[in-house]
Structure formats: structure tokens, C-alpha cells
CSV table of C-alpha atoms in Angstrom, one decimal:
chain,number,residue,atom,x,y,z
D,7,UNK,CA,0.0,0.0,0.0
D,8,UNK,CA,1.7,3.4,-1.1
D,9,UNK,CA,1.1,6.2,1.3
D,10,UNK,CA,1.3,10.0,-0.1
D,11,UNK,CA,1.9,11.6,3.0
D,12,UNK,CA,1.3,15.5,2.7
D,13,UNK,CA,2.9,18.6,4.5
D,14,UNK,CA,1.9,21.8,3.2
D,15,UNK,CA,3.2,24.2,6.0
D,16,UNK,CA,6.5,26.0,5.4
D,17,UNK,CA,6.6,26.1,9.0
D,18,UNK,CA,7.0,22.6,9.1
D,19,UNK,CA,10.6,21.2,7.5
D,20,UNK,CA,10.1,17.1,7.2
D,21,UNK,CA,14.3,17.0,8.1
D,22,UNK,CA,14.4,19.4,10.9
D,23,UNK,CA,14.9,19.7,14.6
D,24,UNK,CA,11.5,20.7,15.8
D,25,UNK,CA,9.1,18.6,17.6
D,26,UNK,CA,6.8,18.9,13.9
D,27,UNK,CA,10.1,17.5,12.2
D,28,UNK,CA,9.8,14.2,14.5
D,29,UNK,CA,6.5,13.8,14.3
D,30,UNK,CA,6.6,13.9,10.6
D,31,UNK,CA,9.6,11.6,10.7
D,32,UNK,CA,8.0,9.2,13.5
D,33,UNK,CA,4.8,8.6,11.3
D,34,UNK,CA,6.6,8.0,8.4
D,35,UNK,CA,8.8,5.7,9.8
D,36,UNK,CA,5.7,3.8,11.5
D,37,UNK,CA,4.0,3.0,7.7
D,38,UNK,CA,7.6,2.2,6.8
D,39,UNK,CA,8.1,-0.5,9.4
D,40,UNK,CA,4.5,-2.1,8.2
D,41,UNK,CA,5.8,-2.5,4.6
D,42,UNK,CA,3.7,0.6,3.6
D,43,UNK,CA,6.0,2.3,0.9
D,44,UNK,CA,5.9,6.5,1.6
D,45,UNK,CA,6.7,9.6,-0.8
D,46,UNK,CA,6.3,12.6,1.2
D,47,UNK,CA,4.4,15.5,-0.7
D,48,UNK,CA,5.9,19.1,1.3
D,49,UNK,CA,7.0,22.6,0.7
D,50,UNK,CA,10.1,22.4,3.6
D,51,UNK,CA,12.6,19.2,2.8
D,52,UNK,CA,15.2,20.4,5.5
D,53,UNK,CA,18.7,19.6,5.5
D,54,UNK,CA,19.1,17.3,8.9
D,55,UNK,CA,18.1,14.4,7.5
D,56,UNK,CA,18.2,11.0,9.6
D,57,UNK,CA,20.6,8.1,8.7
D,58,UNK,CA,17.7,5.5,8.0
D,59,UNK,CA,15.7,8.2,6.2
D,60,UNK,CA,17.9,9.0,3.6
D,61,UNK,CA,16.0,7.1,0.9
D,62,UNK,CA,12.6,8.7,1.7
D,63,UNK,CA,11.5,10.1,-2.0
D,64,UNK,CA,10.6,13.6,-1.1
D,65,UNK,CA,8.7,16.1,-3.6
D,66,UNK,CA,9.2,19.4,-2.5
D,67,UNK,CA,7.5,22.5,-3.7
D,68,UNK,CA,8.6,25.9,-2.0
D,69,UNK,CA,6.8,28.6,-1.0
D,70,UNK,CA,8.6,31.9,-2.4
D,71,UNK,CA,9.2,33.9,0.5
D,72,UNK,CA,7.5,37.5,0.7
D,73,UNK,CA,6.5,40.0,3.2
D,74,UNK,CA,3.0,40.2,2.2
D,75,UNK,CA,0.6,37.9,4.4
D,76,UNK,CA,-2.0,37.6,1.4
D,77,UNK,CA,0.5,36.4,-1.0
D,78,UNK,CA,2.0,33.9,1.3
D,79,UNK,CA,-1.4,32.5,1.7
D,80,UNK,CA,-1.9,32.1,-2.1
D,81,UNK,CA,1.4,30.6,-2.4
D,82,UNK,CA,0.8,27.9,0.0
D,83,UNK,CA,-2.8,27.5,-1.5
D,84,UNK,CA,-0.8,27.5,-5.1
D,85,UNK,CA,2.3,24.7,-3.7
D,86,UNK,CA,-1.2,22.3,-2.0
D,87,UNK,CA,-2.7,22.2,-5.9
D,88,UNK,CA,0.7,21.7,-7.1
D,89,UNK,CA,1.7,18.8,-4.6
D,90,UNK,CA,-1.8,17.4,-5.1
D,91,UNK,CA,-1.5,17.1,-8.9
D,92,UNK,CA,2.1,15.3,-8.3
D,93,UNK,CA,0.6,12.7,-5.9
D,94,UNK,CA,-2.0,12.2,-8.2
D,95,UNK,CA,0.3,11.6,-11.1
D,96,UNK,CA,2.6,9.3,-8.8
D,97,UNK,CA,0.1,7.4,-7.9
D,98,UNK,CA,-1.0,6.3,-4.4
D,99,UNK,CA,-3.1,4.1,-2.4
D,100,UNK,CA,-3.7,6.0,0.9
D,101,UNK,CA,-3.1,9.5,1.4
D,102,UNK,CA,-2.2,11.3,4.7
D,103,UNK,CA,-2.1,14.6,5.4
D,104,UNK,CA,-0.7,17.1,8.0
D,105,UNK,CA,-3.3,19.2,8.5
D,106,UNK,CA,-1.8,23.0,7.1
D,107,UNK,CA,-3.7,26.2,6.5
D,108,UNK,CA,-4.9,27.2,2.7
D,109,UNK,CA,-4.6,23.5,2.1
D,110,UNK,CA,-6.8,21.3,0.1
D,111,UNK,CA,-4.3,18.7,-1.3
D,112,UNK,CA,-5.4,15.4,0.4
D,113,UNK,CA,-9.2,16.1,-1.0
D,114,UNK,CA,-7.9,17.2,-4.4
D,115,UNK,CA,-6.6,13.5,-4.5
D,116,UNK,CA,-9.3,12.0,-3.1
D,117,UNK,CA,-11.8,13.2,-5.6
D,118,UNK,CA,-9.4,12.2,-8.6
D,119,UNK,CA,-8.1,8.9,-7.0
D,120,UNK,CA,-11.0,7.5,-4.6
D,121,UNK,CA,-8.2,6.8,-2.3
D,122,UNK,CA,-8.8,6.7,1.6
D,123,UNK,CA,-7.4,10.0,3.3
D,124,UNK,CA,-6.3,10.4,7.2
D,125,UNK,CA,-6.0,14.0,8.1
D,126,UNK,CA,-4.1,14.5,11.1
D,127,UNK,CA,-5.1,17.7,13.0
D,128,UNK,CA,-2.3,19.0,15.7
D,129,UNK,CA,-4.0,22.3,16.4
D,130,UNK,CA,-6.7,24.6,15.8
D,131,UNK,CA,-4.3,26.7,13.4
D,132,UNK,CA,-7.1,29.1,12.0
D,133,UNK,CA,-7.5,30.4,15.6
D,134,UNK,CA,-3.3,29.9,16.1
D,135,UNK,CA,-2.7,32.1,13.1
D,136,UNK,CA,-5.3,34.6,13.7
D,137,UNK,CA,-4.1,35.2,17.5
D,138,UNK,CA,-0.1,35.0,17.3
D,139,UNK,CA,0.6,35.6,13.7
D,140,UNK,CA,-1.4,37.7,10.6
D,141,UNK,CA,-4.5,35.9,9.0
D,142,UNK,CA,-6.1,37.7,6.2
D,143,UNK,CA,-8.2,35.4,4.3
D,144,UNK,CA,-9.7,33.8,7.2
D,145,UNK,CA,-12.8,32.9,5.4
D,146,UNK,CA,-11.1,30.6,2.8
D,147,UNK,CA,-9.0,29.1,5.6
D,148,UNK,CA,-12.3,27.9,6.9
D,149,UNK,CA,-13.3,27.0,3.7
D,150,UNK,CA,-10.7,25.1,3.2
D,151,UNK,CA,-10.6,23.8,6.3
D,152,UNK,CA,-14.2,22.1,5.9
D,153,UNK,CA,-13.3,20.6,2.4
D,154,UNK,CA,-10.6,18.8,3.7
D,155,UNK,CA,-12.0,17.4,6.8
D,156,UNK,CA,-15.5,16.9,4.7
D,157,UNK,CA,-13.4,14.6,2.1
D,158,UNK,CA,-11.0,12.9,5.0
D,159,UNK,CA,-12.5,8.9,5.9
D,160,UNK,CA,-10.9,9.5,8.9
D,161,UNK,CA,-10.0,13.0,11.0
D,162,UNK,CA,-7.2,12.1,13.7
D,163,UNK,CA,-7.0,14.7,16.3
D,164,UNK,CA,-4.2,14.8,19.1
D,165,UNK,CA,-6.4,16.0,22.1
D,166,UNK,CA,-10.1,16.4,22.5
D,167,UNK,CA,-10.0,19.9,22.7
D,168,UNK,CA,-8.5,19.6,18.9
D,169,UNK,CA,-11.1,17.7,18.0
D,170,UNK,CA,-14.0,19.4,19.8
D,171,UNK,CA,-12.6,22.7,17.5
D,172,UNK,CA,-13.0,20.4,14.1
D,173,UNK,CA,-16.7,19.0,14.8
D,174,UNK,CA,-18.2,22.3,13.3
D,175,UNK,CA,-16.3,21.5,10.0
D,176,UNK,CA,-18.4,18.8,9.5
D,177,UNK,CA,-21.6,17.3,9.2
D,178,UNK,CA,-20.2,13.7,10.3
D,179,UNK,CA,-18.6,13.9,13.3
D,180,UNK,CA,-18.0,9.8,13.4
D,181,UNK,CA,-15.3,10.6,11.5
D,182,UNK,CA,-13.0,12.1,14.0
D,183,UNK,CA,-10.9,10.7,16.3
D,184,UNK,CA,-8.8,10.8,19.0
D,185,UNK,CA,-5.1,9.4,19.2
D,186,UNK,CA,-2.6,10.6,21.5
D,187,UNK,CA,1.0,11.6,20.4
D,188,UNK,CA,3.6,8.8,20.7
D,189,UNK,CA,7.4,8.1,20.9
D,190,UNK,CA,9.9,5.8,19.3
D,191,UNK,CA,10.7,3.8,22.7
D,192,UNK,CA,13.9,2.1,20.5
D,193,UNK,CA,15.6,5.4,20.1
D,194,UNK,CA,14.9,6.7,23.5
D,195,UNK,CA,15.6,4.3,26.1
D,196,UNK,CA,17.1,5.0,29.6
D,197,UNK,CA,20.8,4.4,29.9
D,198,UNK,CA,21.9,0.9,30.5
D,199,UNK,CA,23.7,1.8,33.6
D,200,UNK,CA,23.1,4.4,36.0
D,201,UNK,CA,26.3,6.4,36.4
D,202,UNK,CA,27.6,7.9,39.5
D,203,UNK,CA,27.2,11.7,38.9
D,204,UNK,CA,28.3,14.7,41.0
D,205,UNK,CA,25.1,16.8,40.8
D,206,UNK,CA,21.0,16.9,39.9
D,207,UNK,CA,20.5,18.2,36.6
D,208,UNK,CA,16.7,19.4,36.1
D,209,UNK,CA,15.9,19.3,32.0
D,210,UNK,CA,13.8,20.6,29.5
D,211,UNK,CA,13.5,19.6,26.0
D,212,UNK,CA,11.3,21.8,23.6
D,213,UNK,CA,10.8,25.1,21.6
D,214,UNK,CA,11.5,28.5,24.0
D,215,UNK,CA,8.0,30.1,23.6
D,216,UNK,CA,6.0,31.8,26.4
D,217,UNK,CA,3.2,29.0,26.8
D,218,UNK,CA,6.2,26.2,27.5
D,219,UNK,CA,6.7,27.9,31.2
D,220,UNK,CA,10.4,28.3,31.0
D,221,UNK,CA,10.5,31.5,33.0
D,222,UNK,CA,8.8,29.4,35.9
D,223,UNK,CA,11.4,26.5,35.5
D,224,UNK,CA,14.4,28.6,35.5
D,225,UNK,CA,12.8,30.0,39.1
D,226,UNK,CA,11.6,27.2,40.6
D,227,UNK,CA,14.6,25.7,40.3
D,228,UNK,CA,17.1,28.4,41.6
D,229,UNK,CA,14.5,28.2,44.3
D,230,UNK,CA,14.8,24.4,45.1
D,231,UNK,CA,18.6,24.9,44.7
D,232,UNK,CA,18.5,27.6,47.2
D,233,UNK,CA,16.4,25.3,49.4
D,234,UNK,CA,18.7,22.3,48.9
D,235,UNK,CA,21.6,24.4,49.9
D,236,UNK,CA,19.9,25.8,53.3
D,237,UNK,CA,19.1,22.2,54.0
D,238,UNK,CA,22.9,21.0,53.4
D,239,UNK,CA,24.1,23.8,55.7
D,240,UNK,CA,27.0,24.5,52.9
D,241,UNK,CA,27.6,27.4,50.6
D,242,UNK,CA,26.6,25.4,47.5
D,243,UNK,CA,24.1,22.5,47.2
D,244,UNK,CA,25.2,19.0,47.8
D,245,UNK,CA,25.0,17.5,45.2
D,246,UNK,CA,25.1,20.7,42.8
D,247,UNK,CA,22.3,21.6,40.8
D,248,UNK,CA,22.5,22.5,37.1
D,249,UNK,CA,19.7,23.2,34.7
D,250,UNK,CA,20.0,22.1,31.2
D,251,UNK,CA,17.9,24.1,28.2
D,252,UNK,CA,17.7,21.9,25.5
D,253,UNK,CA,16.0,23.6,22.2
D,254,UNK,CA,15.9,27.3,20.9
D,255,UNK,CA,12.9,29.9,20.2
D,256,UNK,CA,11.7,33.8,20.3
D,257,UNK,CA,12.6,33.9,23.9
D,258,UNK,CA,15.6,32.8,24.3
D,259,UNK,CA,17.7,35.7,25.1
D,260,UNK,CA,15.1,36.8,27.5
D,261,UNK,CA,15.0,33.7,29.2
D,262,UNK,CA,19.6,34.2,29.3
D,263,UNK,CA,18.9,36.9,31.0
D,264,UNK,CA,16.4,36.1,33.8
D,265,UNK,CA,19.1,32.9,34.7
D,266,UNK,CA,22.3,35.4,35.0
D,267,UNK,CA,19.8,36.7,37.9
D,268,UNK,CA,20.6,33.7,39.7
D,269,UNK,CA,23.6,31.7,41.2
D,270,UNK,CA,22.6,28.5,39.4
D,271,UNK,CA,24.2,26.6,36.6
D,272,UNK,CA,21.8,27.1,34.0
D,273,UNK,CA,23.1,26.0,30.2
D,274,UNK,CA,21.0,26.3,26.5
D,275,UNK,CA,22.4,24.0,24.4
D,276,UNK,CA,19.8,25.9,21.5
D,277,UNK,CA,18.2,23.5,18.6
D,278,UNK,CA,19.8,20.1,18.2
D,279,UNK,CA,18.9,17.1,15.2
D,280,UNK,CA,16.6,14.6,17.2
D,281,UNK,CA,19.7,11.9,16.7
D,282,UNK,CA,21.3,13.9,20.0
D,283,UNK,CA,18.3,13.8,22.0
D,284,UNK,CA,18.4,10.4,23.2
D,285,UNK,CA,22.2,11.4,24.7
D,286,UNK,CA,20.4,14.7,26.3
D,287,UNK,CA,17.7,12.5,28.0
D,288,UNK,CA,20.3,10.6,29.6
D,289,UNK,CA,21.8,13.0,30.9
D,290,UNK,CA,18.9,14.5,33.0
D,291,UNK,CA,18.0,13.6,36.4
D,292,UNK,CA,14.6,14.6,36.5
D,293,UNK,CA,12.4,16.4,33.3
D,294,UNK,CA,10.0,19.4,33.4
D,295,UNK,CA,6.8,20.1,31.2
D,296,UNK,CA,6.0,23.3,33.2
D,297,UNK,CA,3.4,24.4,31.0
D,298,UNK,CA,1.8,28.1,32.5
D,299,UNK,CA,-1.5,28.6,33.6
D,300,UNK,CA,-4.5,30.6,31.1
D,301,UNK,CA,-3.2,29.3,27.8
D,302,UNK,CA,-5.6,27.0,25.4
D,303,UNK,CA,-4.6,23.5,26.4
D,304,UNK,CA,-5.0,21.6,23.1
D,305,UNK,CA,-1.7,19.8,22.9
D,306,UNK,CA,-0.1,16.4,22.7
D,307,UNK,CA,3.0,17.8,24.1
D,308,UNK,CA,6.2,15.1,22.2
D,309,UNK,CA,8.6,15.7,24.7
D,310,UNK,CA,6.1,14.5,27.8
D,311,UNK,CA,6.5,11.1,25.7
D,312,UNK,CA,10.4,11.3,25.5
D,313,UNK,CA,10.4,11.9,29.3
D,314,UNK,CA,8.7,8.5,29.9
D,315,UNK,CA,10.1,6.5,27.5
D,316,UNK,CA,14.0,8.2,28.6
D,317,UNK,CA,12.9,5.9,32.3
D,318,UNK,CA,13.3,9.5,33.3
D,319,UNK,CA,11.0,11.0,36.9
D,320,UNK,CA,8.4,13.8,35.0
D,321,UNK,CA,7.3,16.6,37.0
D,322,UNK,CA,4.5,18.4,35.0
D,323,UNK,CA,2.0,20.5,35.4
D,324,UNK,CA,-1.7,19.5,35.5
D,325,UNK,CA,-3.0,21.0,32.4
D,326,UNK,CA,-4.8,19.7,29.4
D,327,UNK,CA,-3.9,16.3,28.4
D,328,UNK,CA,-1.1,16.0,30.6
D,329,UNK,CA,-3.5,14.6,33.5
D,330,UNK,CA,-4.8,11.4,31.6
D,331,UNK,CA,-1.2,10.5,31.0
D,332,UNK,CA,0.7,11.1,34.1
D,333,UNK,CA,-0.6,10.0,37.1
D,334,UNK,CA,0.5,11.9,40.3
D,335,UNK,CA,3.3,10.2,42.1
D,336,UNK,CA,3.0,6.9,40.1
D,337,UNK,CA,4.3,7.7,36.6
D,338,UNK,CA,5.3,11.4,37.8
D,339,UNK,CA,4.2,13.9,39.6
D,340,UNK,CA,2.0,16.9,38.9
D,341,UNK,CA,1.8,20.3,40.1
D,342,UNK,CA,-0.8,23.2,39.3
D,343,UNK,CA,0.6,25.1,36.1
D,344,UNK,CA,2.4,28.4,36.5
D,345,UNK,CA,3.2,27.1,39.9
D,346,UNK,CA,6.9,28.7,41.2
D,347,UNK,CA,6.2,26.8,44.7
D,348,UNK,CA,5.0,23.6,43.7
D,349,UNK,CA,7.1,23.0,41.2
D,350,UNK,CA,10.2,23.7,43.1
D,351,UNK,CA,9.2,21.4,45.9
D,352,UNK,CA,8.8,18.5,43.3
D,353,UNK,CA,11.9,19.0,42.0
D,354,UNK,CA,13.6,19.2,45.8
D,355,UNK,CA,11.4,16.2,46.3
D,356,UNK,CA,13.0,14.3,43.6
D,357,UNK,CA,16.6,15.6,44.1
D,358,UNK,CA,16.2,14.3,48.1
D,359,UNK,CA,14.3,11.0,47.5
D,360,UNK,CA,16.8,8.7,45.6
D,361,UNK,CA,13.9,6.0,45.6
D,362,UNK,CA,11.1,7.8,44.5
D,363,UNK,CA,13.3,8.9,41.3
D,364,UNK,CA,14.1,5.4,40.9
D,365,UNK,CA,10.3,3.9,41.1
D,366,UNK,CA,9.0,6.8,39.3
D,367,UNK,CA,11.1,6.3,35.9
D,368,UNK,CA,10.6,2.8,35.9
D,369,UNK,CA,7.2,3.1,35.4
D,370,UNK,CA,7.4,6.1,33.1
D,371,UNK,CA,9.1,3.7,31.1
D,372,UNK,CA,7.2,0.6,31.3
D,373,UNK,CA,4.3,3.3,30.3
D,374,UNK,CA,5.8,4.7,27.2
D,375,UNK,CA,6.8,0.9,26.2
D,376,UNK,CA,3.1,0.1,26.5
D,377,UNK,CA,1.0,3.0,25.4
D,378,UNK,CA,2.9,5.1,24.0
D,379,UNK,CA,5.1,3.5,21.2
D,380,UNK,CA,5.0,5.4,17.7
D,381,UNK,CA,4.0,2.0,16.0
D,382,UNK,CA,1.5,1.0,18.6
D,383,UNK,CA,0.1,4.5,17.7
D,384,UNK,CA,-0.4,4.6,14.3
D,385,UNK,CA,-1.6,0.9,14.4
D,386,UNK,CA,-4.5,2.4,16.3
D,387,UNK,CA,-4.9,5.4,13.6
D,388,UNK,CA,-5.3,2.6,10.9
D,389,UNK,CA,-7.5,0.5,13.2
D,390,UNK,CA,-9.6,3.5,12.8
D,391,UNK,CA,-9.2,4.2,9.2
D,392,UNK,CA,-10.2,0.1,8.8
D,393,UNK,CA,-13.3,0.5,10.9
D,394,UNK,CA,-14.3,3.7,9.1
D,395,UNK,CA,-13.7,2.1,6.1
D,396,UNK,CA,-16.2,-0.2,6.5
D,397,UNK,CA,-18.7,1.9,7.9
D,398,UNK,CA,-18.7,3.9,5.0
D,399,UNK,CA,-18.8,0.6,2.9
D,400,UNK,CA,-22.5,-0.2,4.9
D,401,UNK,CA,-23.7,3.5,4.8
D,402,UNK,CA,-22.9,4.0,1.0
D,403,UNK,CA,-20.0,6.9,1.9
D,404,UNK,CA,-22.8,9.2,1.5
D,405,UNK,CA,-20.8,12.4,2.7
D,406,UNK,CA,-17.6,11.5,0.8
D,407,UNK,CA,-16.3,13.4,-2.2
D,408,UNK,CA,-16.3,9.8,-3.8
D,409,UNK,CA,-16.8,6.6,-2.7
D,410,UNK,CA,-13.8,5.0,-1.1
D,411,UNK,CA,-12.2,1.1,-2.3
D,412,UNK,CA,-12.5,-1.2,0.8
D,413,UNK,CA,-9.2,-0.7,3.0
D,414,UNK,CA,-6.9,-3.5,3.3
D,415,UNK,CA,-4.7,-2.7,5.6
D,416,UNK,CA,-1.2,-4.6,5.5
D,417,UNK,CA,1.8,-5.7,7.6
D,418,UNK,CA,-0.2,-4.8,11.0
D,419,UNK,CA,1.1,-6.2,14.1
């Protein structure tokens, strides 16, 4: 079964260091691994590409850059027809596409191919673009938005909030789905030995933007240092405390500058290829997802699933999805978001208990190994595709752009 797997947004690279970039990368390699031959359809190739990915055929289609909003938008609307009619000529037999604004590619193949679509929905971009960035023709991103989730046989959402957003869009809501993000739990894996280390290095992996909580991280954990160090009677903490940055963004200088306020050991290491990540993980002690209080809690957040599968202790706050994953003091431990308090007294909790850390990364792992796979997650986005499949068969695909071939799905495990 060839899979024509779409990626209109220029914000998006398929070989790139961004937490989009390994998703992309993690799907593809999932219908890879099931003998499901991929050609990605995109307007961003990227240059970091992975060792085992270096055969992926890759059709790229760039979006001239400009400064004018409106002609951006009809240049990605312009690179969706173009990628569509090269999928079409190419050939496929199942077609999956990242949901991107001004994008219609996945039903422009539909309607000239019959062939089953998945559209994977990360976030309510119309709303994303129209609050953080410039939208001008908002009515044909809804437009646009509707056609494609009105000719997808399956609509795969990564949170319910995500998917509670796309219901208006359609007149079927069977068709939408949730599925969880995922990790590959053979690329991240804890270290095979626990090494004797001379101090507690908090971590966070992702991109430096306001809604990641950051600015709380860096003082909770000069304040848990500070604490650790009353508690030792010494000058400096014993063991000594560093806090490790991994990933780059907007606020980055900002975020230098609110660390040189404090005596801690605080290092950015800015954007790295996902190949180093693993490496990173291991080197943490304990990983933060401090995610801030009042932002719209859609997400699937990727690096809450490298925590777990790295065997590493999560402390995260309680917000959107996070909560249905992490249980409190069993697979981490959760603190209210925006938190300074809490969430340094987590971290002093898992710097002072050697045990908890222990018991709480074994089961992050086992949970990652069990849930939370990549494979085990796109085997249940084509369990859903199968199902739907046949649904459609009994009720005659009545709301389809055209009638879709029976779904055989191969190599499943």
C-alpha cells in the first residue's frame, strides 16, 4: 500500500529539529516498518536528515518567501494544488495529510483517486494564526478547512480539545478521532547503567516560547537549589544543581537573562537534530513540562512522551492532556501550572528522595513501552481508518467526495 503523505506548511521542515520535524519523521517511519512504501508531498525538505531516512523520495515545492501575508497564503494555497496534482500523477493508495492552512491537497486527490485520506489535526491553526501571527483570508482558511476534513475517511485529532474545534467542520462527526501523540521507545531508552554523577540536573526539551513555562522552571529551580543548599548547611548544594535548556525559540535571550539573575548553573544548548536527544535525556536527572496557567490547552506535548520512554521521573503540570497521562506520584508527579512553589518542591522532592526517582522512571518507562510507542500509535490510527472504512462501505460513503475502495490494511502487528 503506497502512502502520499502531505505537509503543506513551510513552518514545518520534514528534516528538521523541531518537535513537527519528529513527528513527521516518526509517522513516516511507523507506515515504513508495516511495509507501507511513503513519498512525502511538502513545501520544507530540511537539510538534517536522519541516517535510516535518507532514501525517503521527497517532492518538494517551495513557498517563495514575501512580506505580504495575502501572497503567502496564495502561495501555499498554489504549492497544496501543485503537490496534489504530483501525488495524483505518482500514484498512491492511501493518502495522509498534515493538517496545514490554505490546504486542500489530500481532497484534491481524493476526488481524482477515490483513495482513503487520514487528516491529522495537531492544532486549531485558524484560531493559532489569527491570535499570534497575521491571518487575512480567514474565510477561505475555513473554507478550506471544511473541504478537507469533509473529504477525509478518517479525522485524527491529538487532544479532544482539537477535536472538539473540528466537529463544526463537519456534518459527520463519526469521522473524528482521537489518538494521543507517541514516541519511538527504541531510540529513547534510559541508559543501560546508572552512572555515579556529581550533581541533579533538572531538563527541558522543547521550543523556548511563552506557553512552555520556561521563566517558571528557571525559578523554581534556583529556588529548590536555594532550598537544597539551606538544607545541606554548605555554601553550594550538595549535590550541585544545574539546569540544562535543550531547544531554541523567540525567547531565548530573554529567558539568558532572567538565569544570569541567579547563582545557578543554567546551560542552552539551542536547537539540536533529534539523533542527540536520546544522549540529552540521559543525561537529566529529573524532566519538566511546566506548562503556564491561562493558555488553550489543546496539545499532545512530544517531549512528555520522551520523558517517559528516557525511564526519566516527570514533574509536569496538571493541564490539558497531561493529567490522563501522568498519574500523580506513580508515573510522575503533577503540580498546578504556572506554579513557582510547587514545582520547586517537586523537584527538591525528587533531588532528596533517591527511591522515588528510581520507582517513578521505571514506570514512566514501562508506560511509554506500552501506550505510548509510535507504532502501537499509528496501528490504532489505521484500526480507525479500517473501521471507518467499512462503515462507509454499509452507509454507502454518502458524505464523501467519492466513494472509497475497501481498506486493506497490511503488515499490522
Amino acid at each position: 500500500m503506497r502512502v502520499a503523505y502531505l505537509c503543506v506548511d513551510p513552518g514545518v521542515p520534514v528534516f528538521g529539529t523541531k518537535g513537527s520535524s519528529v513527528h513527521v519523521q516518526e509517522v513516516v517511519r511507523a507506515f515504513r516498518e508495516r511495509d507501507m512504501p511513503v513519498t512525502v508531498y511538502c513545501t520544507r525538505r530540511g537539510s538534517d536528515v536522519p541516517a535510516d531516512l535518507h532514501d525517503l523520495p521527497v517532492v518538494e515545492r517551495t513557498v517563495a518567501a514575501t512580506e505580504s501575508p495575502a501572497e503567502r497564503e496564495r502561495a501555499i494555497a498554489s504549492a497544496a494544488q501543485s503537490l496534489a496534482d504530483a501525488a495524483i500523477e505518482d500514484g498512491c493508495d492511501l493518502v495522509y495529510e498534515r493538517y496545514s492552512l490554505f490546504s486542500t491537497a489530500s481532497a484534491v486527490i481524493a476526488r481524482a483517486t477515490g483513495s482513503p485520506v487520514i487528516l491529522e489535526v495537531n492544532a486549531p491553526l485558524i484560531d493559532e494564526q489569527r491570535t499570534h501571527r497575521t491571518l487575512v483570508d480567514e474565510a477561505g482558511a475555513r473554507a478550506d478547512t471544511t473541504r478537507v476534513v469533509t473529504a477525509a475517511t478518517v479525522v485524527v485529532c491529538v487532544s479532544e480539545p482539537v477535536a472538539a474545534w473540528v466537529r463544526p467542520f463537519t456534518t459527520s462527526p463519526r469521522r473524528i478521532t482521537v489518538v494521543a501523540n507517541g514516541v519511538n521507545t527504541r531510540r529513547i531508552v534510559p541508559p543501560a547503567h546508572s552512572s555515579v554523577t556529581t550533581g541533579f540536573t533538572v531538563g527541558f526539551i522543547g521550543t523556548l516560547k511563552p506557553w512552555h513555562g520556561v521563566d517558571v522552571l528557571i525559578r523554581a529551580t534556583a529556588r529548590a537549589e536555594s532550598a537544597a543548599r539551606a538544607n545541606s548547611g554548605r555554601l553550594a548544594a550538595e549535590p550541585p544543581w544545574r539546569l540544562r535548556i535543550v531547544g531554541d525559540g523567540p525567547e531565548r535571550a530573554a529567558l539568558r537573562q532572567l538565569a544570569s539573575n541567579y547563582p545557578l548553573d543554567v546551560e542552552f544548548t539551542g536547537a539540536v537534530a533529534p539523533e542527540r536527544v536520546p544522549e540529552l535525556l540521559a543525561g537529566f536527572d529529573v524532566a519538566a513540562a511546566p506548562y503556564p496557567a491561562g493558555q488553550d490547552q489543546y496539545f499532545s506535548p512530544l517531549k512528555l512522551y520522551e520523558y517517559l520512554s528516557a525511564g526519566l521521573p516527570v514533574v509536569a503540570s496538571a493541564v490539558g492532556q497531561i493529567p490522563t497521562v501522568i498519574v500523580d506520584d506513580c508515573t510522575g508527579l503533577l503540580v498546578p501550572p504556572g506554579d513557582e512553589v510547587a514545582l520547586a518542591d517537586a523537584l527538591g522532592r525528587v533531588n532528596e528522595d533517591r527511591a522515588l526517582r528510581v520507582r517513578l522512571g521505571r514506570a514512566a518507562r514501562a508506560l511509554a513501552v506500552e501506550r505510548h510507542d509510535w507504532r502501537t500509535v499509528v496501528g490504532r490510527i489505521l484500526d480507525q481508518l479500517s473501521a471507518a472504512d467499512q462503515a462507509q462501505l454499509k452507509a454507502g460513503a454518502a458524505d464523501s467526495f467519492a466513494p472509497q475502495p475497501a481498506l486493506l490494511i497490511g503488515g499490522r502487528r
